[in-house]
Coordinates of C-alpha atoms in Angstrom, one line a residue:
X1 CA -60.0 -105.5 39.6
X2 CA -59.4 -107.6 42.8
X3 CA -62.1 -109.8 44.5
X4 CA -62.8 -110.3 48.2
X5 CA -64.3 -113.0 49.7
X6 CA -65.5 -112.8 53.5
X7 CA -66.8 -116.2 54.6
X8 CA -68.6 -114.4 57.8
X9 CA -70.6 -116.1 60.3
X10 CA -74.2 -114.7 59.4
X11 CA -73.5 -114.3 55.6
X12 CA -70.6 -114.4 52.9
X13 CA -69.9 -111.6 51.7
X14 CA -68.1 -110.9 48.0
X15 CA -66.8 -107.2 47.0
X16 CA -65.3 -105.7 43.8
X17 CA -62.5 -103.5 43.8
X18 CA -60.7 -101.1 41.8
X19 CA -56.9 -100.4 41.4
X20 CA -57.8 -97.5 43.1
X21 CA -59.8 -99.2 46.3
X22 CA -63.3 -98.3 45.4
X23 CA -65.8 -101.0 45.7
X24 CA -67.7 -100.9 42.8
X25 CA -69.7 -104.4 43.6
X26 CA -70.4 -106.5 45.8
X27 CA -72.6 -109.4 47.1
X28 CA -74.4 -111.2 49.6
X29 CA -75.4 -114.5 50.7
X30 CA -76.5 -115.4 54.1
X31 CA -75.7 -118.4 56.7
X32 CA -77.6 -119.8 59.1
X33 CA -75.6 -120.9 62.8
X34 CA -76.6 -124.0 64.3
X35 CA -77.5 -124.3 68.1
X36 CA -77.9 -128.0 69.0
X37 CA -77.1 -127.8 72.8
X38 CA -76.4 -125.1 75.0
X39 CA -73.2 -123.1 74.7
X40 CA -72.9 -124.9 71.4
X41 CA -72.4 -123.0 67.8
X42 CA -71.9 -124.9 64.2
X43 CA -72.2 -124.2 61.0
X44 CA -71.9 -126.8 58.0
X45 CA -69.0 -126.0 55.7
X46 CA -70.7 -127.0 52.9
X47 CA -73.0 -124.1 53.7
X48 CA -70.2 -121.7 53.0
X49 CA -69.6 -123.1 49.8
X50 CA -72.9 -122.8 48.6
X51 CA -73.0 -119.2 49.5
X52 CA -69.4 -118.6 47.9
X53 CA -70.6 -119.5 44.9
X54 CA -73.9 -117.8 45.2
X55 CA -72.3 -114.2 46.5
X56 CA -69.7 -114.4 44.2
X57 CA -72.5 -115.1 41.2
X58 CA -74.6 -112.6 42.0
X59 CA -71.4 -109.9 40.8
X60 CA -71.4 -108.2 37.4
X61 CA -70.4 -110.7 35.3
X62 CA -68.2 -108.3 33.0
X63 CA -66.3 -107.4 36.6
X64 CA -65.8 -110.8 37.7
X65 CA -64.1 -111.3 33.9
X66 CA -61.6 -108.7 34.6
X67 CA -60.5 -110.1 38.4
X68 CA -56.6 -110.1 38.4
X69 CA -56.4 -111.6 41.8
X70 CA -58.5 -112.5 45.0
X71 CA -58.5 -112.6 48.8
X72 CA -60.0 -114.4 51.0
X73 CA -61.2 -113.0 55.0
X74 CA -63.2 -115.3 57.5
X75 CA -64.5 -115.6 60.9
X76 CA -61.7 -116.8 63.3
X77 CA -61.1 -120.3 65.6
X78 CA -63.8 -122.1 63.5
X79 CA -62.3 -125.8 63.8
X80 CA -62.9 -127.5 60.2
X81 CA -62.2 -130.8 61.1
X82 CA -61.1 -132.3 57.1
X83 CA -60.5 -136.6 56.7
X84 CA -58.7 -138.1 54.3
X85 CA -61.0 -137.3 51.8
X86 CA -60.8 -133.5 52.2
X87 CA -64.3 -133.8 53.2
X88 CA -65.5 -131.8 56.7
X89 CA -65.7 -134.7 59.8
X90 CA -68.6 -133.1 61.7
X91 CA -69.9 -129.6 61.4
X92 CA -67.3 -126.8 62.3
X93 CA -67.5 -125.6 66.0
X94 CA -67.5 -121.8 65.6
X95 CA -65.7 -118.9 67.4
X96 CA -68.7 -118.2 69.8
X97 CA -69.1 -121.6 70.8
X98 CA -68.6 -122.0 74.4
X99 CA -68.5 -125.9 75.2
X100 CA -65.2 -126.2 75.9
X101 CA -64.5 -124.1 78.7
X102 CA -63.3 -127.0 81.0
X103 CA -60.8 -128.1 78.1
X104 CA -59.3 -124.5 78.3
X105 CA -57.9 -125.0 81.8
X106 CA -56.8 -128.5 80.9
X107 CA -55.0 -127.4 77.8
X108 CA -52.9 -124.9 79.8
X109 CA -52.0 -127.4 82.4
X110 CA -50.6 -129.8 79.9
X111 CA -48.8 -127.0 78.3
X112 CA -48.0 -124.7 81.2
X113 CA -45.9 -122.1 78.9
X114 CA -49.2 -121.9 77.2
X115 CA -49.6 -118.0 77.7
X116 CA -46.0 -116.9 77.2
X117 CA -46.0 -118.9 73.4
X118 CA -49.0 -117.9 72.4
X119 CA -49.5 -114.6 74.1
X120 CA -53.0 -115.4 75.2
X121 CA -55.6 -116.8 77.5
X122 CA -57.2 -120.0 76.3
X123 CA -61.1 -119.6 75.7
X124 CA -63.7 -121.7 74.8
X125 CA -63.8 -119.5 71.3
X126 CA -60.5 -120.6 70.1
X127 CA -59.8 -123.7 68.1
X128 CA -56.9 -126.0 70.2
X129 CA -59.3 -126.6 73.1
X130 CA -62.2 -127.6 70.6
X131 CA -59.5 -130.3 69.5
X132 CA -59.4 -131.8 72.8
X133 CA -63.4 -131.5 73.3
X134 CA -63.5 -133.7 70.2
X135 CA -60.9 -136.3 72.0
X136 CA -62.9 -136.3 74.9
X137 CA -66.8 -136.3 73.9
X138 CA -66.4 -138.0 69.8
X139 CA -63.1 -139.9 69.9
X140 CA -64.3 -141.6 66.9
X141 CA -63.9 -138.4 64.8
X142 CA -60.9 -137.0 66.4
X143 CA -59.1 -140.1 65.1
X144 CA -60.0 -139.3 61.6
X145 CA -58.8 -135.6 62.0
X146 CA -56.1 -135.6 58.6
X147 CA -56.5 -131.5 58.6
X148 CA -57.6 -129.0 60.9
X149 CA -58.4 -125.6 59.2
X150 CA -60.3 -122.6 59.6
X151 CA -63.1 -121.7 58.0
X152 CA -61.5 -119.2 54.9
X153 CA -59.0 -122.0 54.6
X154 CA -61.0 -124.3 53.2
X155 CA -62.6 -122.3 51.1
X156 CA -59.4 -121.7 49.6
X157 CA -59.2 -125.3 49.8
X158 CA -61.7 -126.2 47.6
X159 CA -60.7 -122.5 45.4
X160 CA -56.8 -123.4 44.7
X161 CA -56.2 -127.5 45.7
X162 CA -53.9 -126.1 48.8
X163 CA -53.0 -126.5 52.5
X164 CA -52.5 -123.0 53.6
X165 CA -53.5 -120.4 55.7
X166 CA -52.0 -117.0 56.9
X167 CA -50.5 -115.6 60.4
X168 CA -53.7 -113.2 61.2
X169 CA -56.4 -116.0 61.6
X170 CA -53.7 -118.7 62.4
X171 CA -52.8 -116.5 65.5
X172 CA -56.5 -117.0 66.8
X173 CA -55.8 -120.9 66.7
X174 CA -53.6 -121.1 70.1
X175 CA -51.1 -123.4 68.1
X176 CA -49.6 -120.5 66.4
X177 CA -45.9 -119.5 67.8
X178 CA -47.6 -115.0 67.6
X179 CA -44.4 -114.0 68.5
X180 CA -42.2 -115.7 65.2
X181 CA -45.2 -116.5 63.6
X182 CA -44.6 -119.7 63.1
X183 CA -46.6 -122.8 64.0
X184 CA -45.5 -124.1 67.7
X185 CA -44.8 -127.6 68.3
X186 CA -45.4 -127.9 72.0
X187 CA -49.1 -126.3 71.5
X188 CA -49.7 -128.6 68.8
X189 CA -48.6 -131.6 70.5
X190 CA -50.4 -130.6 73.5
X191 CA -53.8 -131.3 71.8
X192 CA -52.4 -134.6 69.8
X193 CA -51.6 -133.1 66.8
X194 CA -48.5 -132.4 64.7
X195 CA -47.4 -129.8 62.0
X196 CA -48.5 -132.4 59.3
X197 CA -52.1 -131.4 60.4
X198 CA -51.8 -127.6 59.9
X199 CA -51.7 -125.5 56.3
X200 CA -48.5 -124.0 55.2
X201 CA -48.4 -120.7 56.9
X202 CA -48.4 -117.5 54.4
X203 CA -48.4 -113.7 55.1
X204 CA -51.6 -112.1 54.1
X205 CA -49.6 -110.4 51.5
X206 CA -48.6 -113.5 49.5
X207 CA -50.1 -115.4 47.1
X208 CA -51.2 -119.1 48.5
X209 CA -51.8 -120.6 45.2
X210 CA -54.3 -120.5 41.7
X211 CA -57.9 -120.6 41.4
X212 CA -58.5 -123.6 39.8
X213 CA -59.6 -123.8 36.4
X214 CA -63.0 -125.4 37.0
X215 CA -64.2 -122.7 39.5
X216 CA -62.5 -119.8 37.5
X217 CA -64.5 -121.1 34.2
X218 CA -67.5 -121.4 36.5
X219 CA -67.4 -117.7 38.0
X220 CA -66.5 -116.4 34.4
X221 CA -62.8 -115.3 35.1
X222 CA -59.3 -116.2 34.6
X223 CA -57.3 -119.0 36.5
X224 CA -55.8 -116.2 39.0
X225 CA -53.7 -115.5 42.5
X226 CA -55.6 -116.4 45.5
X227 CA -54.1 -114.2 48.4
X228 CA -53.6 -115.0 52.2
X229 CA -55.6 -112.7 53.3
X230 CA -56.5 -112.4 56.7
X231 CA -59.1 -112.8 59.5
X232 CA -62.0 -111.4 59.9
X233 CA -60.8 -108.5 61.9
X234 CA -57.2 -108.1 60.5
X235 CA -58.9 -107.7 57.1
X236 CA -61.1 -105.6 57.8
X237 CA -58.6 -103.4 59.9
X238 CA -56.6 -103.4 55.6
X239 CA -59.7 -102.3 54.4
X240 CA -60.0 -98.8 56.2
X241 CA -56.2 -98.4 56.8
X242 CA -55.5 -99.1 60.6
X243 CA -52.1 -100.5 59.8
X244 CA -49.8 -97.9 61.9
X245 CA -49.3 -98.1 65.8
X246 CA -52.2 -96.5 67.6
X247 CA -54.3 -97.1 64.7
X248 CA -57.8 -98.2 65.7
X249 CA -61.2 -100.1 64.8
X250 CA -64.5 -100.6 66.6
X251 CA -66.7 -103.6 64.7
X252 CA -69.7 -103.6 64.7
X253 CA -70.7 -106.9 63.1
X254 CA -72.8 -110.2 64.9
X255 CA -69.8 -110.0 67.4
X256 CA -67.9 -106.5 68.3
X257 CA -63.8 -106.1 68.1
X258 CA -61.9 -102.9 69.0
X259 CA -58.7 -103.4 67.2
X260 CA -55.5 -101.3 68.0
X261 CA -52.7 -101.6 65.6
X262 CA -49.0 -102.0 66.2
X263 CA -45.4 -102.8 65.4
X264 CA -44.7 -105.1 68.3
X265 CA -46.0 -108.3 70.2
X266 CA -47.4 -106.5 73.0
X267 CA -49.4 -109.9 74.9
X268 CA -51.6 -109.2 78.2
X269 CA -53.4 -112.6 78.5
X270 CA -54.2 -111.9 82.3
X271 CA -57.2 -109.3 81.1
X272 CA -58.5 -111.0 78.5
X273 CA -56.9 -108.8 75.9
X274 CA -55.9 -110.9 72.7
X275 CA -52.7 -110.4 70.7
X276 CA -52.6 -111.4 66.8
X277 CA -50.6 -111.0 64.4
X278 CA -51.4 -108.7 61.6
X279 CA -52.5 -109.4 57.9
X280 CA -49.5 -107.2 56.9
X281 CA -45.9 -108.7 57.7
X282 CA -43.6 -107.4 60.8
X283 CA -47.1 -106.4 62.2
X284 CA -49.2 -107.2 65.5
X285 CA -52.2 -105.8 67.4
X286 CA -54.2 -106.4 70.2
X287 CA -58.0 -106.6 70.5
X288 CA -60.7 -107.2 72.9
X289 CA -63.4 -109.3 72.0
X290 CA -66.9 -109.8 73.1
X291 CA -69.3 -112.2 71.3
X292 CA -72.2 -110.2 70.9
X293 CA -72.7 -107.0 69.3
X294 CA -75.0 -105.9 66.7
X295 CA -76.6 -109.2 67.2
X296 CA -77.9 -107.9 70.1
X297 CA -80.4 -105.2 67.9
X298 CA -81.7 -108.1 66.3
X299 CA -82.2 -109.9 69.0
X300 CA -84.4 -106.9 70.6
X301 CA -86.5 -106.0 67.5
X302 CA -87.1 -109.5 67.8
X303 CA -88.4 -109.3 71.0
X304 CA -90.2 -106.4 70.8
X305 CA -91.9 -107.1 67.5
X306 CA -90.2 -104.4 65.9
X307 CA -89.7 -104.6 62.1
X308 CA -85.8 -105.2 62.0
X309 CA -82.5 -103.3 63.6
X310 CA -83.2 -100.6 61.8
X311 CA -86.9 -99.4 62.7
X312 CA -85.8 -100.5 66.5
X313 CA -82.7 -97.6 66.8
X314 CA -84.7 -95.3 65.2
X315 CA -87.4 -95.8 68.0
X316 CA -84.3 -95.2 70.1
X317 CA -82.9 -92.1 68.1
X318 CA -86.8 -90.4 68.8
X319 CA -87.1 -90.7 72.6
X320 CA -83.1 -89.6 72.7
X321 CA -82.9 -90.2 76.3
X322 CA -79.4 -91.6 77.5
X323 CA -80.7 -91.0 81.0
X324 CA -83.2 -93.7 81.3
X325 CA -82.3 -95.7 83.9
X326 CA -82.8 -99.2 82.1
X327 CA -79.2 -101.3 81.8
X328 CA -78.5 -104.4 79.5
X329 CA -75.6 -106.9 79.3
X330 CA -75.1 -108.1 75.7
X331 CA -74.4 -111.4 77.1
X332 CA -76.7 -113.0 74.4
X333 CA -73.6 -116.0 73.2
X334 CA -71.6 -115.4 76.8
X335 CA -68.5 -112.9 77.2
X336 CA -64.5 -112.8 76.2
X337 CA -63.1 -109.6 76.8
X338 CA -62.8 -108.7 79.7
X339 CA -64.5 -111.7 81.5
X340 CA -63.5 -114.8 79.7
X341 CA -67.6 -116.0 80.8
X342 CA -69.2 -118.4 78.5
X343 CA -71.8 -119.0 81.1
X344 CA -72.6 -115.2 81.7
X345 CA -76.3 -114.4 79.6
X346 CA -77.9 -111.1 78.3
X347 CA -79.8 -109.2 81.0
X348 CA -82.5 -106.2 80.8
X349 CA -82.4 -104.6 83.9
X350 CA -84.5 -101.3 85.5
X351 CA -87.8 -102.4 83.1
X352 CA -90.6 -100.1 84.4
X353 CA -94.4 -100.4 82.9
X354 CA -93.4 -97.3 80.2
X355 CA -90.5 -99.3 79.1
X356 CA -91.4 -100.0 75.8
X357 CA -89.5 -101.3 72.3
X358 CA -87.4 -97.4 72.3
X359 CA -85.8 -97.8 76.0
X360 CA -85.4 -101.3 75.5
X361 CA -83.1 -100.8 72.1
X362 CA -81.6 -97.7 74.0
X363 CA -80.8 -99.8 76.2
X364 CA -79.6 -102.2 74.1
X365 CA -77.8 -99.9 72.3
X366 CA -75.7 -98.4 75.5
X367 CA -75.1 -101.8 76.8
X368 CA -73.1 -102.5 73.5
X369 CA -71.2 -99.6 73.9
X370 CA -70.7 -100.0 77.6
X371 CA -69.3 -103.7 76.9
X372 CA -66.7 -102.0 74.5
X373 CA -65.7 -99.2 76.9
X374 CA -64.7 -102.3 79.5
X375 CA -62.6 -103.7 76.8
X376 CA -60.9 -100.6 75.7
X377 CA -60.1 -100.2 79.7
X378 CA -57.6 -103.4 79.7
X379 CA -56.0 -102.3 76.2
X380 CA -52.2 -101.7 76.7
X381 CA -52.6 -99.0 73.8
X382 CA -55.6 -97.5 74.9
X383 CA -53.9 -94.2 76.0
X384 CA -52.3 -93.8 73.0
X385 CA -56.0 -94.3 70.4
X386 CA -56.9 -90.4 69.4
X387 CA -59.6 -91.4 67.1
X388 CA -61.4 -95.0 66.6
X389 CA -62.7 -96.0 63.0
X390 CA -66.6 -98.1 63.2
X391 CA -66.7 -100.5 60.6
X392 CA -69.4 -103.2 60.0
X393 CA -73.0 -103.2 59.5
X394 CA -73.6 -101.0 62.5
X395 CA -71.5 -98.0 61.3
X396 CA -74.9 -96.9 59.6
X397 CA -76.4 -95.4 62.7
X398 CA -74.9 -92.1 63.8
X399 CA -77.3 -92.5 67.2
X400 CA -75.4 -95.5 67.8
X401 CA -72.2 -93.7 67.2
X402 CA -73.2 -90.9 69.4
X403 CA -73.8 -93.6 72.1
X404 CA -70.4 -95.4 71.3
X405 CA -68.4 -91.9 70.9
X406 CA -69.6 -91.2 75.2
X407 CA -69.2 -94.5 75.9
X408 CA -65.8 -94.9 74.8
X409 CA -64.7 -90.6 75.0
X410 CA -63.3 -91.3 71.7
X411 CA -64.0 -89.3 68.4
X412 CA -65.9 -91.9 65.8
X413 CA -64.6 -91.8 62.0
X414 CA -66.8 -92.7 60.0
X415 CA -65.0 -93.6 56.6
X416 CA -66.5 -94.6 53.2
X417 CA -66.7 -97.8 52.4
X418 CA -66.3 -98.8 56.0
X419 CA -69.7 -100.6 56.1
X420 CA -68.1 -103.4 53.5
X421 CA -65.6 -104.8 56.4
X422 CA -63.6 -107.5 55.8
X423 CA -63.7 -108.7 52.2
X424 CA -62.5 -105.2 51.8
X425 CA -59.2 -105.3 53.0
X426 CA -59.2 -108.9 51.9
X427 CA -59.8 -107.3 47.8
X428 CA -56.6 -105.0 48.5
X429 CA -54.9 -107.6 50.3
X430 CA -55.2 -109.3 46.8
X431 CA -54.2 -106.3 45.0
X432 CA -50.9 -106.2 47.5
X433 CA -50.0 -109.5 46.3
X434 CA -50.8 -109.6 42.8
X435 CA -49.0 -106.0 42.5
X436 CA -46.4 -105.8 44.5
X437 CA -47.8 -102.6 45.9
X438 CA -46.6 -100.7 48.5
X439 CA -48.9 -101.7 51.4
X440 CA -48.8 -98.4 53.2
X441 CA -50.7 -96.7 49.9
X442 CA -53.2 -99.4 48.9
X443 CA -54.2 -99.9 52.7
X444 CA -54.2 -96.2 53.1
X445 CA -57.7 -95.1 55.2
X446 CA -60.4 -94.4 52.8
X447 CA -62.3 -90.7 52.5
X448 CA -63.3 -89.3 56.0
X449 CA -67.7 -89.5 55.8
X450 CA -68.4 -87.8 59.1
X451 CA -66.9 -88.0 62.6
X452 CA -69.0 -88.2 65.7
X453 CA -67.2 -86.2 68.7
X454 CA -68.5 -87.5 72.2
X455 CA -70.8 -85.1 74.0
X456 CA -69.7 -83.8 77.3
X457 CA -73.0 -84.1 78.8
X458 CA -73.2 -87.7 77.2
X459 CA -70.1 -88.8 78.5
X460 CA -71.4 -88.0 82.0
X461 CA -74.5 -90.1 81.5
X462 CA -72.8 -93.1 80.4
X463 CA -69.8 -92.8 83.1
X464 CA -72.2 -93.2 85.9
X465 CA -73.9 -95.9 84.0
X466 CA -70.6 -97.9 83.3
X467 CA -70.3 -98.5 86.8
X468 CA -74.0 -99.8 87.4
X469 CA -73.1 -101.9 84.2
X470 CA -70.4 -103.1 86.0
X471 CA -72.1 -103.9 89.2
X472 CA -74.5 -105.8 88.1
X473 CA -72.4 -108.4 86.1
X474 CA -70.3 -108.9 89.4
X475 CA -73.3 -109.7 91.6
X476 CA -74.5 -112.1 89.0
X477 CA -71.5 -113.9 87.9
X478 CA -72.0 -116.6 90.0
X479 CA -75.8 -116.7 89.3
X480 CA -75.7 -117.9 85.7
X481 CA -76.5 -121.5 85.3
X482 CA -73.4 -123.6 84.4
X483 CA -73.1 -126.2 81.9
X484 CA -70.5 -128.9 82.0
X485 CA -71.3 -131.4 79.2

């Protein structure tokens, strides 16, 4: 049996698999995200340990005895800024924090081959310019930085003793050399930092070092691998098999991804797109981004006193009208893909006096899927996805599919298992490296569930929508308030 861990930004997550790739247990343990200021997002690493250990606990005992290996998944750019002590500086500033937007143009005029190393657009989300916030705003800390790591990487820290992370997640860092995968000097030094400051750089694929014996006797298993893994979205891309060019995922987790697989660095930092390595080596793929996603649900049930995501689509489902007239921008944490806009904010547009909680989370719901149809629009592959596969917590709703499927005039898959995400693919990413298993048949897409085929009539609907959608952000862009400290 393998064991995935997924240190995620609203919980951890911890999944049991099979030699086969059935999950047959898993875990949860939720986080809480830190807003001091505005644009700001932190979370305190100690907090993931505590729900490690808790997630990870709550498993059968007699399964977590029989682990042979485990791997490890994580939200990306989280800077984990470690001392001398291997103890966290401050709290880590996370992926959607957006505070260091002015840092982002500086970094690429100090390195002006920025782009062409990395293959990507600096943004506020990614971890080098949060290094040069820190110089600029708490000098007294960035002169204690020793490490800087990402969030999975030091759990595995504090699992196995070692300095190490893997190309996936390091590739969201913009120190990382995408192309050779390697780390690159002149990104590194453009922030003040070295090589002696990053981990050792491992394929997802390989084992990173040995759970030590204290934690293994303490989670009632054996002293065993600890796999590379993968980020957050490369995992979960193992887990339901989009490893082959043209392969393709749509996330729907606190932030939304549509992933497109391939075999070559294919960069486009000009739109917005980003281009990772994969968790698998001799592998890329390019993804848009944007910040809010299902998070956007909660947010409205919240608002409309509706008793959780759930109840509030189903209000949705039972009007069914995609021709309401009412238009949302999931802005709720600010925008990547396609607009690179941490100032840009959710707004509920066309609100009449029926509009009650079901056209506000149809709304919702459409303005989700309209932000993903303006990502898949700037993908280089996008002409070449047949089919997309939804993962995350939001590939329970079909309505939402159905939505999504017009949106996007893509097919849905729906695949079992999919709803587990990342530590998924980080459990057979484990299996890969404890086994030496032929990647290609232990990330091989799980069972076909259902598929949702867009409706003509839909697809009508929601074209005609996209381009109000798009309107409205354009004429207020330069409304939203901007904050420079």
């Amino acid at each position: 049996m393998f064991l995935g861990i997924d240190i995620g930004t609203s919980s951890v997550k911890a999944v049991i698999t099979n030699e086969d790739g059935d999950v047959i247990d898993q875990a949860t343990a939720p986080l809480m995200v830190s807003r001091p200021k505005d644009l700001w997002s932190e979370q305190n690493p100690d907090d993931w340990w505590k729900a490690t250990n808790k997630a990870v606990l709550d498993i059968s005992p007699d399964r977590r005895a029989k682990v042979e290996g485990i791997g490890l998944s994580g939200q990306m750019h989280g800077a984990t800024l470690i001392g001398d002590d291997d103890r966290p500086l401050r709290p880590a500033i996370l992926w959607n924090d957006g505070r260091s937007f002015a840092q982002c143009a500086e970094l690429e005029e100090i390195e002006p081959r920025s782009r062409e190393i990395t293959g990507n657009l600096a943004m506020p989300g990614f971890t080098a310019p949060k290094i040069l916030w820190v110089r600029e705003h708490e000098p007294e800390i960035a002169a204690k930085i020793r490490k800087v790591l990402l969030p999975k990487d030091y759990i595995r820290l504090l699992l196995t003793g070692t300095y190490a992370g893997e190309m996936s997640d390091a590739a969201g860092t913009l120190w990382l050399d995408v192309a050779n995968r390697k780390w690159s000097n002149e990104m590194l030094t453009a922030t003040g930092l070295d090589e002696d400051a990053m981990p050792e750089l491992f394929e997802g694929s390989e084992v990173t070092g040995m759970l030590k014996p204290e934690i293994a006797s303490s989670w009632g298993m054996p002293s065993v691998p600890v796999a590379g893994g993968g980020g957050d979205n490369a995992a979960g891309a193992v887990g339901v098999g989009v490893i082959s060019p043209g392969d393709a995922f749509l996330s729907l987790g606190t932030s939304g991804v549509l992933f497109v697989a391939g075999k070559e660095f294919v960069p486009n930092p000009e739109k917005g797109v980003h281009a990772f390595c994969h968790a698998l080596p001799e592998k890329w793929h390019e993804m848009t981004v944007m910040l809010s996603a299902a998070s956007c649900v909660d947010w409205a049930a919240r608002l409309t006193g509706t008793n959780g995501a759930g109840e509030l689509i189903a209000a949705a489902e039972k009007a069914g009208r995609l021709d309401h007239p009412s238009i949302f921008l999931p802005y709720l944490s600010g925008e990547r893909t396609p607009h690179n806009d941490p100032y840009a904010r959710g707004v509920l547009f066309g609100l009449d006096h029926d509009s009650g909680a079901a056209e506000i989370g149809q709304a919702v719901l459409e303005g989700v899927a309209m932000a993903f149809a303006e990502g898949l629009s700037v993908l280089g592959e996008a002409d070449h996805v047949r089919e997309i596969t939804v993962i995350g917590g939001g590939s329970r709703s079909n309505y939402w599919g159905r939505i999504l499927a017009a949106a996007l005039n893509r097919p849905l898959v729906y695949r079992r298992d999919s709803e587990v995400g990342p530590a998924y693919g980080a459990a057979k990413l484990a299996q890969i490296a404890v086994t030496g298993g032929d990647p290609s048949q232990i990330a091989a897409p799980p069972p076909v569930l259902d598929i949702v085929e867009p409706q003509a009539s839909d697809v009508a609907l929601m074209a005609e929508k996209q381009e109000r959608f798009a309107a409205i952000y354009k004429n207020l862009k330069e409304l939203f308030p901007k904050e420079t400290d």
